[in-house]
Each structure stands twice: as C-alpha cells, then as structure tokens.
GROMACS .gro file of C-alpha atoms in nm:
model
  171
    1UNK     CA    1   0.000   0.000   0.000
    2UNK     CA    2   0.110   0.336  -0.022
    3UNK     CA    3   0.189   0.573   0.235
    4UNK     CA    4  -0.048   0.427   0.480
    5UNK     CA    5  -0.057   0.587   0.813
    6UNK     CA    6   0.039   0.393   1.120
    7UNK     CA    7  -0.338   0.361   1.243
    8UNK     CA    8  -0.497   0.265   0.881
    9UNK     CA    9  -0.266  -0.039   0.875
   10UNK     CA   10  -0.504  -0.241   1.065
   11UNK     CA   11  -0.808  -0.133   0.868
   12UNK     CA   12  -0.567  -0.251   0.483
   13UNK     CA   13  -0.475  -0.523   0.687
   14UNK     CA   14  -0.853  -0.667   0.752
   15UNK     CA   15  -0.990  -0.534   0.435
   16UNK     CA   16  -0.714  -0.728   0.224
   17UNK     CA   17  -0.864  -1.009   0.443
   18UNK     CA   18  -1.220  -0.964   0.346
   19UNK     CA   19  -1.097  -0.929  -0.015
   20UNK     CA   20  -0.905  -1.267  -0.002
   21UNK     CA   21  -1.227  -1.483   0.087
   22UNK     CA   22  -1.217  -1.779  -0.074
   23UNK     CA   23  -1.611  -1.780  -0.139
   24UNK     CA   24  -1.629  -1.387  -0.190
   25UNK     CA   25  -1.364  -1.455  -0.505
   26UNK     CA   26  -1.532  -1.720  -0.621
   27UNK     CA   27  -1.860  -1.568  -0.617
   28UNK     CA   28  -1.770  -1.217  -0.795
   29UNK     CA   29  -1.567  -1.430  -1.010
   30UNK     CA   30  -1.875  -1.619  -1.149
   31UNK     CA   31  -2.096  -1.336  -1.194
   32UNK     CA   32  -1.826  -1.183  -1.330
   33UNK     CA   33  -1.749  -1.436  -1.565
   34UNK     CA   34  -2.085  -1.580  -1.628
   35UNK     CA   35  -2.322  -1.314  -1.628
   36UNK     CA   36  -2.583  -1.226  -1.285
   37UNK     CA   37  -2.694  -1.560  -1.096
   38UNK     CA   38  -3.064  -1.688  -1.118
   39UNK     CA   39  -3.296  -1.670  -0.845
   40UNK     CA   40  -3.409  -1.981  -0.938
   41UNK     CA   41  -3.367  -2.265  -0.621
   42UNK     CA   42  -2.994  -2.425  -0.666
   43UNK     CA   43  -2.920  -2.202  -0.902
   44UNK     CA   44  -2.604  -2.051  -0.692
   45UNK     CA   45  -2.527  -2.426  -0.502
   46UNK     CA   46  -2.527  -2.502  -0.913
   47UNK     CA   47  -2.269  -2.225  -0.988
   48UNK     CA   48  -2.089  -2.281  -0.705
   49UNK     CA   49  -2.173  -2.616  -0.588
   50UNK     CA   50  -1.808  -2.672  -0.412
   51UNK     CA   51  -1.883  -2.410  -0.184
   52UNK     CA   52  -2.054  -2.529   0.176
   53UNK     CA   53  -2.395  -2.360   0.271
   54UNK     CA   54  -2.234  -2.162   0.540
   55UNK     CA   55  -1.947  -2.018   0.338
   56UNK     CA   56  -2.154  -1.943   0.065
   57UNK     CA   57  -2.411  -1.745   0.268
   58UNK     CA   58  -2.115  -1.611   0.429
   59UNK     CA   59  -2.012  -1.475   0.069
   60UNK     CA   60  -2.332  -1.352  -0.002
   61UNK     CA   61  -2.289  -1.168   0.302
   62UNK     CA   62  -1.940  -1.014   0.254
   63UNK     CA   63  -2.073  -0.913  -0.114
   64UNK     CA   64  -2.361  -0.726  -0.022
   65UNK     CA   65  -2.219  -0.589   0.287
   66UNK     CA   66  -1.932  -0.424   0.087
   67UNK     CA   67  -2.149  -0.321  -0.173
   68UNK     CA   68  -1.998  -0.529  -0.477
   69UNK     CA   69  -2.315  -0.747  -0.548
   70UNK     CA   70  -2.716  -0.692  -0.526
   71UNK     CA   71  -2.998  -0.882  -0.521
   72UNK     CA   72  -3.313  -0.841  -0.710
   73UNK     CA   73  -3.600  -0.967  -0.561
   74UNK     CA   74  -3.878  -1.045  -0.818
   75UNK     CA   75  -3.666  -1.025  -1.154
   76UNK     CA   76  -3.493  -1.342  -1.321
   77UNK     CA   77  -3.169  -1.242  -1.246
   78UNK     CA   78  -3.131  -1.230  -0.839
   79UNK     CA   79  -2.738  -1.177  -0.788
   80UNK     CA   80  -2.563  -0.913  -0.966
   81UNK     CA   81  -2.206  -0.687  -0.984
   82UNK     CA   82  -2.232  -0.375  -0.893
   83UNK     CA   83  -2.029  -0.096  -1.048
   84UNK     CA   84  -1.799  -0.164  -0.730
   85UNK     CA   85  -1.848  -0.526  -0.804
   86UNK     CA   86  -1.733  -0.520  -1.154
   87UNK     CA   87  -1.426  -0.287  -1.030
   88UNK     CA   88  -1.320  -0.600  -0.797
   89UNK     CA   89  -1.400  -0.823  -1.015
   90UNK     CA   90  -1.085  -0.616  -1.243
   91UNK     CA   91  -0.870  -0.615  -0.954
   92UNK     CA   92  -0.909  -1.038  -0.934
   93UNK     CA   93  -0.829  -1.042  -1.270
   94UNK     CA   94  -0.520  -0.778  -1.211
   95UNK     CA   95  -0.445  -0.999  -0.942
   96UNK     CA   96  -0.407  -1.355  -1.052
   97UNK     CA   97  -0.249  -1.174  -1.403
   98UNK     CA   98   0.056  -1.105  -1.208
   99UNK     CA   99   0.068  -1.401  -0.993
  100UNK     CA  100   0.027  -1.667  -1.291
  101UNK     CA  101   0.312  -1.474  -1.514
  102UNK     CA  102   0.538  -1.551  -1.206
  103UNK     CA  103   0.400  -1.863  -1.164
  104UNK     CA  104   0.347  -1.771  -0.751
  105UNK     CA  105   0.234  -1.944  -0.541
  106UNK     CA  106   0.322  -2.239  -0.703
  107UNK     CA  107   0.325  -2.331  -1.088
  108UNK     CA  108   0.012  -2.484  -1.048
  109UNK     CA  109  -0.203  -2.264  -0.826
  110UNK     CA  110  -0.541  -2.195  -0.919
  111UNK     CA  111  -0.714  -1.860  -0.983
  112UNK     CA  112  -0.816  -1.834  -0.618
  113UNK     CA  113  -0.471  -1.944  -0.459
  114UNK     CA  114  -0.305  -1.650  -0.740
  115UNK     CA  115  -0.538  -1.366  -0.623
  116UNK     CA  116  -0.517  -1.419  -0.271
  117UNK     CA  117  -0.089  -1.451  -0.266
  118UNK     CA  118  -0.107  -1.112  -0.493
  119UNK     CA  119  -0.349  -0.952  -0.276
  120UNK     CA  120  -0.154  -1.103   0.038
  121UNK     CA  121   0.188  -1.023  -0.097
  122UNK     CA  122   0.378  -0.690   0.056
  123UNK     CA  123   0.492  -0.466  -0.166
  124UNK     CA  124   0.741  -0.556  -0.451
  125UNK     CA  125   0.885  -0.843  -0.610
  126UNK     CA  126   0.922  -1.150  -0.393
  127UNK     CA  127   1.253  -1.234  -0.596
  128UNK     CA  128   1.369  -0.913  -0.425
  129UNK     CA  129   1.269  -0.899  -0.073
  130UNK     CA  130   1.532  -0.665   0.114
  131UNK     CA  131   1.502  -0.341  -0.113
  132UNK     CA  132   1.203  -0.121  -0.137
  133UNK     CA  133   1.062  -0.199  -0.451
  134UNK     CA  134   0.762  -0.005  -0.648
  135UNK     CA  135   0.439  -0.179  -0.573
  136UNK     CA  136   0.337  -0.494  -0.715
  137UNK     CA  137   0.074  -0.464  -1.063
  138UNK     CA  138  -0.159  -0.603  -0.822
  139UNK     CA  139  -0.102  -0.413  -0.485
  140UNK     CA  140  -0.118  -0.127  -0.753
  141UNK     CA  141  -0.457  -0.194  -0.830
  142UNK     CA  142  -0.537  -0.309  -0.496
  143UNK     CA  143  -0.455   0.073  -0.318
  144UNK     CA  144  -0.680   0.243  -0.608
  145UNK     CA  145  -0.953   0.002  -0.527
  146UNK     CA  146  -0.958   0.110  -0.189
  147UNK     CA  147  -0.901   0.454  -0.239
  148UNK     CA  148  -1.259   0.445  -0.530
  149UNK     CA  149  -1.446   0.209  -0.255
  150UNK     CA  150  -1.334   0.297   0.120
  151UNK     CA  151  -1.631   0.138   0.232
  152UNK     CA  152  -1.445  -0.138   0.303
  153UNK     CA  153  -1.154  -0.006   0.540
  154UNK     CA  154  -1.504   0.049   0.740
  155UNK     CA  155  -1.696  -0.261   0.730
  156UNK     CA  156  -1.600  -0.537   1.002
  157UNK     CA  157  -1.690  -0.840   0.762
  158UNK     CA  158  -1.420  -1.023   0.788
  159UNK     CA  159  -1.523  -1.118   1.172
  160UNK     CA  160  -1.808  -1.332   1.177
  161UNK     CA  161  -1.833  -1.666   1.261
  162UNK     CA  162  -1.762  -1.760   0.933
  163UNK     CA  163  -1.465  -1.599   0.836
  164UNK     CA  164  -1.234  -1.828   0.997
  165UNK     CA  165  -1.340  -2.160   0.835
  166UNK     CA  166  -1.365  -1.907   0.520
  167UNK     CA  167  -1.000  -1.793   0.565
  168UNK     CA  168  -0.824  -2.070   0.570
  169UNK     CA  169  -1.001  -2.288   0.316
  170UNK     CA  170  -0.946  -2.246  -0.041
  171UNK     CA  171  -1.210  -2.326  -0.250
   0.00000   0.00000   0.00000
C-alpha cells in the first residue's frame, strides 16, 4: 500500500482479508465471468456447488455488505455486480495476471490461490525482498480500489463466525 498511516494499517490489513475470501472470489468471479446468478432454487449451489452452505451465505454476506453485489428480488436475475463489483472483479483479474506470469504461489495454483498470494503479498517483487521496490501490478490496483471504494476499510466483515473456516479454506 502506499503511504499508509500507522493507524490505517489495521483497517488494509482486515480489508485485504475480506478481499481474499475464498467464497467472496469465487462468487464475484462467477458473476463476473458468467453473467448475474438466477434466483431460481440451486441455481447458486449449481454455480458454485463446491462451496458449503455456510461459506456461501457467508459470501453472499461479505458481497452485499461491501457493496460489490445486489440482489433483485422479483426479476430473473437475483445476484448481480455492482459498479464496485465489476471494479473487484478487475482487480481479481489484475491480481491472478501477475501471480500466474510468475508462476506464484506455485506453478500450479489456481485462480483463487493466485489472487489471494497477490493480494496477500507486501509490496514488490518476492525475488527481491530486502530493497524497497515499487508496488506490485496487483497491490497497484489493490490501493486504487480502496481509495474508489473505502467502504471497506469500514466494514468489520471479515469477523463473523464464518470468516475463519472461510479464511483458511481455499475453494
């Protein structure tokens, strides 16, 4: 991050955890990807059917608490990016970019595993971890993120009772 202030640290610090959710990548990912989800019954478990019921409520959760997805309750398509949505959705993609061409964190990590070790990932190069180095692509994108949605340095997401089984589980 750049030029963070001793007592914002913290706030980066849980936000880049709420950002590196396993189900809350997955799940602007798809949209993403795929187009808005379907209200229709299974239709997310169907998406994202190796996600557990409580970590992908828990996603559902994190998304709409932040802002980056929204429900519409009558029409055909229930689950949708929103502008801030589609933004993350960018910064993912900026994300496991970076981490793929380096091959990090291993040469066969999957998209998930890449965005959260770029996200996760101090500033700089790995390769050159004693000098200060310019940010990362991805930290890069990560700081303007923040800085267009600061919602997020404000929300306390990242602490319910799902977030632990979320954090450490890749899906």
């Amino acid at each position: 991050m750049t030029a963070s202030s001793p007592t914002s640290l913290p706030r980066e610090s849980r936000a880049i955890r709420t950002l590196s959710l396993p189900g809350l990548i997955r799940l602007v990912t798809e949209i993403d990807d795929n187009g808005p989800i379907s209200r229709h019954r299974g239709s997310l478990q169907g998406a994202l059917g190796d996600l557990g019921t409580g970590q992908l409520r828990h996603a559902i959760d994190t998304a709409r608490d932040l802002g980056v997805i929204h429900a519409r309750g009558h029409a055909s398509a229930r689950y949708q990016l929103t502008a801030s949505g589609e933004d993350l959705a960018e910064l993912y993609d900026t994300a496991a970019r970076w981490a793929r061409t380096r091959q990090l964190p291993s040469p066969t990590g999957d998209f998930v595993a890449r965005v959260q070790y770029a996200l996760q990932t101090q500033d700089g190069d790995p390769e050159h971890s004693g000098a200060a180095t310019e940010p990362t692509p991805a930290r890069a994108a990560l700081s303007e993120w923040l800085r267009a949605h600061p919602r997020v340095l404000h929300e306390n997401v990242a602490h319910s009772s799902h977030a632990a089984l979320e954090e450490g589980r890749a899906a």
